Short mmCIF file of C-alpha atoms in Angstrom, two decimals:
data_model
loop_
_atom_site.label_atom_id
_atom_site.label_comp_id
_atom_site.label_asym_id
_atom_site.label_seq_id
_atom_site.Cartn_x
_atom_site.Cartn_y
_atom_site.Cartn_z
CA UNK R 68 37.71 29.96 -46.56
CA UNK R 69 41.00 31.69 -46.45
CA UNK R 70 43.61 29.50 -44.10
CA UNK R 71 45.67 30.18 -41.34
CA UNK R 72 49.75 29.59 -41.16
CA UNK R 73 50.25 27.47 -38.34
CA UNK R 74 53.80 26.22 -37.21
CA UNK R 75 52.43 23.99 -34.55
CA UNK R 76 50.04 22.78 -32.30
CA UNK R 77 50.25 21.29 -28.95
CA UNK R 78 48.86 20.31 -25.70
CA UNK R 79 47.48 19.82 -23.25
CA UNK R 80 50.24 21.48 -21.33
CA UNK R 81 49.72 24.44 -18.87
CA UNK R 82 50.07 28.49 -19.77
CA UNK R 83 53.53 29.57 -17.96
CA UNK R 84 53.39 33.13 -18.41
CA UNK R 85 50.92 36.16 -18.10
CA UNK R 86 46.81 36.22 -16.14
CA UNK R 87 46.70 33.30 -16.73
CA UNK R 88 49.34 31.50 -15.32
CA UNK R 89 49.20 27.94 -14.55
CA UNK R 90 45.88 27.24 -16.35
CA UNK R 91 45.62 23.92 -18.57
CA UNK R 92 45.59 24.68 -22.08
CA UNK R 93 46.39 23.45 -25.92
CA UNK R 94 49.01 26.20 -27.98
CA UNK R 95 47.98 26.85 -31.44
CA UNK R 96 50.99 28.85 -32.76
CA UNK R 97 50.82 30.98 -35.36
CA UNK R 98 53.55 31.99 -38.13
CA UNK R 99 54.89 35.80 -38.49
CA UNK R 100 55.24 38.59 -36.57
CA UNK R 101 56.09 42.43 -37.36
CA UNK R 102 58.60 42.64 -34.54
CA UNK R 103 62.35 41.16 -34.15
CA UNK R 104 63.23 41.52 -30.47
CA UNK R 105 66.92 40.52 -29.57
CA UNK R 106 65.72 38.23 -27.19
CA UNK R 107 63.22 36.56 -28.58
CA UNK R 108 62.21 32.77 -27.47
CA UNK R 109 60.25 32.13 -30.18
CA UNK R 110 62.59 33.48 -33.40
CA UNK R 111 61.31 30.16 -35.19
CA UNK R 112 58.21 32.08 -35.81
CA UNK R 113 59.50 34.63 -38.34
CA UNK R 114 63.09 34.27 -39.10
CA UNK R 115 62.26 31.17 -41.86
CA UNK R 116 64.18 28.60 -39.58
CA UNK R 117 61.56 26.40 -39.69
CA UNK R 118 59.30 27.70 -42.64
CA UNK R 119 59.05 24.19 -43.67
CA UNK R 120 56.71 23.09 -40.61
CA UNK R 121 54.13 25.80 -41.50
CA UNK R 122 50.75 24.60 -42.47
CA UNK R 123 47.97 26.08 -44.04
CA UNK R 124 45.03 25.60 -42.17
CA UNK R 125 41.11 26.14 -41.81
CA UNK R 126 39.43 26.55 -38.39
CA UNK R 127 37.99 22.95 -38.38
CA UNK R 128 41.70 21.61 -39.73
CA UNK R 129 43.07 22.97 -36.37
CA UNK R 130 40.01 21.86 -34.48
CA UNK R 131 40.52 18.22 -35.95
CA UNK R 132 44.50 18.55 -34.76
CA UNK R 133 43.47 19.58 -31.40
CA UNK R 134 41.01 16.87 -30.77
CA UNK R 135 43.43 14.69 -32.34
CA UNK R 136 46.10 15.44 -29.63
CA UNK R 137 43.75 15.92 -26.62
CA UNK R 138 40.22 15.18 -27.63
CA UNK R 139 37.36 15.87 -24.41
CA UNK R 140 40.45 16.89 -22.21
CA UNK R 141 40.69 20.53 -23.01
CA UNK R 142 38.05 23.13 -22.86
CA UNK R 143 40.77 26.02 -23.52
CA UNK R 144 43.27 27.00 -26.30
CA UNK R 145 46.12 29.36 -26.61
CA UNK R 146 46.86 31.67 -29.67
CA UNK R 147 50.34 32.09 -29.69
CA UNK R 148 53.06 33.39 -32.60
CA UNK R 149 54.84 35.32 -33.15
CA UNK R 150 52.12 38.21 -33.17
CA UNK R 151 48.62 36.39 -34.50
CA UNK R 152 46.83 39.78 -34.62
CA UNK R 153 48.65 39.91 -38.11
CA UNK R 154 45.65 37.78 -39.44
CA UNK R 155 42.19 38.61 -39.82
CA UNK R 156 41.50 35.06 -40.81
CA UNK R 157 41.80 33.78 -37.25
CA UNK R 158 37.77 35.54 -36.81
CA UNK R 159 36.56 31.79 -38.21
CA UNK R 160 38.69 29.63 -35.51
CA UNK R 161 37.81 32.09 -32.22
CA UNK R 162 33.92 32.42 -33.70
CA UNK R 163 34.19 28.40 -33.56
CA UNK R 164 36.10 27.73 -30.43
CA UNK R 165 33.18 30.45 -28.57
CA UNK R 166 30.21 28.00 -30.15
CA UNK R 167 31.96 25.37 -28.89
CA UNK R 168 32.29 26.71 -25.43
CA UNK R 169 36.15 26.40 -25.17
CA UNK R 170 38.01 29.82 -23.40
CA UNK R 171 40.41 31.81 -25.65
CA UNK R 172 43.81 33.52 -24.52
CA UNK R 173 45.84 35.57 -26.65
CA UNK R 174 49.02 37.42 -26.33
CA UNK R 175 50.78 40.22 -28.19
CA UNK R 176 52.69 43.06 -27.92
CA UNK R 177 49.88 45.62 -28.92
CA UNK R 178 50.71 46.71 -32.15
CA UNK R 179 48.22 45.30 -34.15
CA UNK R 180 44.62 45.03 -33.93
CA UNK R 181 41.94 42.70 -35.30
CA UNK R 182 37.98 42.60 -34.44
CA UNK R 183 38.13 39.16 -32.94
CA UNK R 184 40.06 40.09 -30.40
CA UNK R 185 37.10 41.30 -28.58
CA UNK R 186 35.78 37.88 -28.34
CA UNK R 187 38.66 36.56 -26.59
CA UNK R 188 38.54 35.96 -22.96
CA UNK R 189 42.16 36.94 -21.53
CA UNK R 190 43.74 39.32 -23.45
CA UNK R 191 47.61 39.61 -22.34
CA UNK R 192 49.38 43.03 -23.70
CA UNK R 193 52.89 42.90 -23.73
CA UNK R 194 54.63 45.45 -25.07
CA UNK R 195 58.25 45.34 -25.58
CA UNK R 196 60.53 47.11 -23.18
CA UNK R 197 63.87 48.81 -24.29
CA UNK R 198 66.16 45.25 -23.95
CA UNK R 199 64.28 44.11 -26.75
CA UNK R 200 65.29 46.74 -29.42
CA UNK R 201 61.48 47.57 -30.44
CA UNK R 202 59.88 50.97 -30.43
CA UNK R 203 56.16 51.11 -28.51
CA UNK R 204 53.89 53.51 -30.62
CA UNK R 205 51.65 54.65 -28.02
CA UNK R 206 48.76 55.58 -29.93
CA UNK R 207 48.30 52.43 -31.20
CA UNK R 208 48.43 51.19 -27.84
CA UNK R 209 46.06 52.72 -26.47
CA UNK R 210 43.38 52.51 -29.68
CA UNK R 211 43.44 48.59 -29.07
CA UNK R 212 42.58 49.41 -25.48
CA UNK R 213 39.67 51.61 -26.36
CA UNK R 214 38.71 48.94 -28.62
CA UNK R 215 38.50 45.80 -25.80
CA UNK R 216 37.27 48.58 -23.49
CA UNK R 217 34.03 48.61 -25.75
CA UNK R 218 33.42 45.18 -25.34
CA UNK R 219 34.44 44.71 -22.01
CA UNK R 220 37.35 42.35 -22.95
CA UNK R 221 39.29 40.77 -20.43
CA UNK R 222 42.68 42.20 -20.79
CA UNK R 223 46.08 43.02 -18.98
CA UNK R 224 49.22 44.12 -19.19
CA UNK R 225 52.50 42.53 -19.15
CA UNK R 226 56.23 43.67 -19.56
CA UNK R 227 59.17 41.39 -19.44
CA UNK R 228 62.19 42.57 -17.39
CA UNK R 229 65.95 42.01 -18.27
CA UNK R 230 67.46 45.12 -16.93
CA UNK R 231 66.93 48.22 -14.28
CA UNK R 232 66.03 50.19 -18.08
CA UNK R 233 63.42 47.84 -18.88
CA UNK R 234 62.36 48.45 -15.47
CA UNK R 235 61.81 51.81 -15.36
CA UNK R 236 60.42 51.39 -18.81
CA UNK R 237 57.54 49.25 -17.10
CA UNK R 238 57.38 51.83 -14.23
CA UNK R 239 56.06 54.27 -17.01
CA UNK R 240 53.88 51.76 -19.03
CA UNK R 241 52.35 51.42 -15.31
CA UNK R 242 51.99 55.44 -14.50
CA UNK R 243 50.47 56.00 -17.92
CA UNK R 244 48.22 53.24 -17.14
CA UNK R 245 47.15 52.86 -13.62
CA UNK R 246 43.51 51.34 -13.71
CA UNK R 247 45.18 48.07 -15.80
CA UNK R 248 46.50 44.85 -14.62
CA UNK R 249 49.80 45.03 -14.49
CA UNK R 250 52.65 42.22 -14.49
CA UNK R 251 56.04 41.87 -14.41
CA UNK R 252 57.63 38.87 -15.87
CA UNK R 253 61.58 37.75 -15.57
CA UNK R 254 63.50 37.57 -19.21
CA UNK R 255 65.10 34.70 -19.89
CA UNK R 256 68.17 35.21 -21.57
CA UNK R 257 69.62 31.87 -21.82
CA UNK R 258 68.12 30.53 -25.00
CA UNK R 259 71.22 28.67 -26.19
CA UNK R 260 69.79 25.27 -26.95
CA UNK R 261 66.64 23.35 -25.67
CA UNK R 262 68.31 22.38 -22.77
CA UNK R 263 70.31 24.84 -20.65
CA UNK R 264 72.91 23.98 -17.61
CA UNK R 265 71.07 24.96 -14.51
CA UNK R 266 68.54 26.90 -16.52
CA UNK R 267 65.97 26.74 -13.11
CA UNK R 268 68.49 28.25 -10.71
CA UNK R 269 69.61 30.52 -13.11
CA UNK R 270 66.01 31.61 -13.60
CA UNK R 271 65.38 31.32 -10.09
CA UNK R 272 68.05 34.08 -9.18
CA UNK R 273 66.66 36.66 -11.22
CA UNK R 274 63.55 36.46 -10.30
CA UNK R 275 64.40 36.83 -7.16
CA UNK R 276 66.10 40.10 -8.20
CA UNK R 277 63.24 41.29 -9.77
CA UNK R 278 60.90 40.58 -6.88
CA UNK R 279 63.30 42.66 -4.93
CA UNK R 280 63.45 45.79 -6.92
CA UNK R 281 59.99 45.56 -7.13
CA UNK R 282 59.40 45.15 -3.40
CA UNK R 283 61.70 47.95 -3.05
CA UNK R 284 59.85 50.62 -5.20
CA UNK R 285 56.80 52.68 -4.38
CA UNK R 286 55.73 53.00 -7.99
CA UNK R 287 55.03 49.14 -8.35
CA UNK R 288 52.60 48.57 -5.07
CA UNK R 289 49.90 47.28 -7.45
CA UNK R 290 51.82 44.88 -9.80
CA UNK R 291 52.20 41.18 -9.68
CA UNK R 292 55.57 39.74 -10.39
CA UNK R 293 55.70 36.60 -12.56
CA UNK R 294 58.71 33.35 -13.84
CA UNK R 295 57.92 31.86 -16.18
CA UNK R 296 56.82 28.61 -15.02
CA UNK R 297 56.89 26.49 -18.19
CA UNK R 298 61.14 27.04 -18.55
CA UNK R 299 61.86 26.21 -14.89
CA UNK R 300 60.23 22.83 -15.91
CA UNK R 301 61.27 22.27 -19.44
CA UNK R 302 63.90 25.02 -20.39
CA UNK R 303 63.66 26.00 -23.93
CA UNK R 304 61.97 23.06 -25.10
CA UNK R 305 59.62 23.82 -27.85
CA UNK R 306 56.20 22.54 -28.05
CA UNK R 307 55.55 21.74 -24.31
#
């Protein structure tokens, strides 16, 4: 059985970002991802700063390390990288996890596309606005949603705001696609260090920003407007 790069695996904690928001869950984080966006939180993943904590794993090694950490107090996981639709392999672990009756979550920023992905439960697509220094190929876009739409996948979208461009980047994403859930979610910027000076009010006043514009404009009546919960808490601590 081929194995799985995994930089780490944690839990139980609580998803901070996206659907679903605020819902107990373990991480399983993958290694790699095709993008580099400036403002990435989770740069670990692909720019060989911590290549040294990647293990190879099988679906029942991670199943072992998440009973390990939180055995009969979890019944759902979140795949997290980094960008896991790079690996087919993962079809063994979610095939598992669904015989098992645990939930699935998954997010990425729709450029990739793997089978098992239809047999996830929340699906969160977050493509990467202009801040981030990424390109969204539209076509691949919307194949992966043709693909969950044949399945009847969960799924949503998501775009995180750092400026009035990524803005009206999002107020596009949401024109082109008005029958999906749609979410805006505040950058963080400050990523200097685990622990950041007033990180929470700093937070804090931007989203209140964002709420505004977005209470302000028309185009965005049908949008939900997200923090992210788990760095008011913790900052940029990793593996909370």
């Amino acid at each position: 059985m081929m194995k799985i790069p995994v930089l780490e695996i944690f839990g139980p904690t609580f998803q901070g970002e996206g659907a679903v928001i605020g819902q107990k869950t373990m991480f399983v984080r993958t290694a790699g991802c095709d993008y580099q966006c400036s403002w990435c939180d989770s740069k670990f993943t692909w720019d060989g700063s911590q290549k040294e904590n990647i293990r190879m794993m099988s679906a029942d090694d991670i199943f072992e390390s998440l009973d390990t950490l939180a055995e009969n107090n979890y019944n759902h996981v979140t795949i997290s990288g980094g960008n896991p639709l790079l690996l087919k392999n993962l079809q063994a672990f979610v095939e598992q996890a669904k015989e098992k009756g645990i939930q699935l979550a998954v997010e990425t920023q729709g450029s990739m596309y793997q089978d098992w992905l239809q047999l996830i439960d929340d699906v969160t697509i977050s493509p990467k606005p202009p801040s981030s220094g990424m390109e969204t190929d539209y076509g691949r876009l919307e194949y992966i949603f043709t693909k969950l739409d044949e399945s009847e996948t969960s799924y949503n979208l998501k775009i995180v705001i750092f400026d009035e461009e990524d803005f009206e980047y999002a107020a596009d994403m949401h024109r082109r696609y008005p029958d999906k859930a749609f979410y805006l979610q505040v950058g963080n910027p400050y990523l200097d260090g685990e622990s950041v000076d007033n990180h929470t009010e700093k937070l804090l006043s931007r989203y209140e920003k964002l709420v505004d514009m977005t209470m302000n404009d028309s185009r965005m009546n049908n949008v939900r407007v997200l923090p992210q919960l788990h760095t008011l808490l913790w900052s940029n601590r990793q593996g909370v």
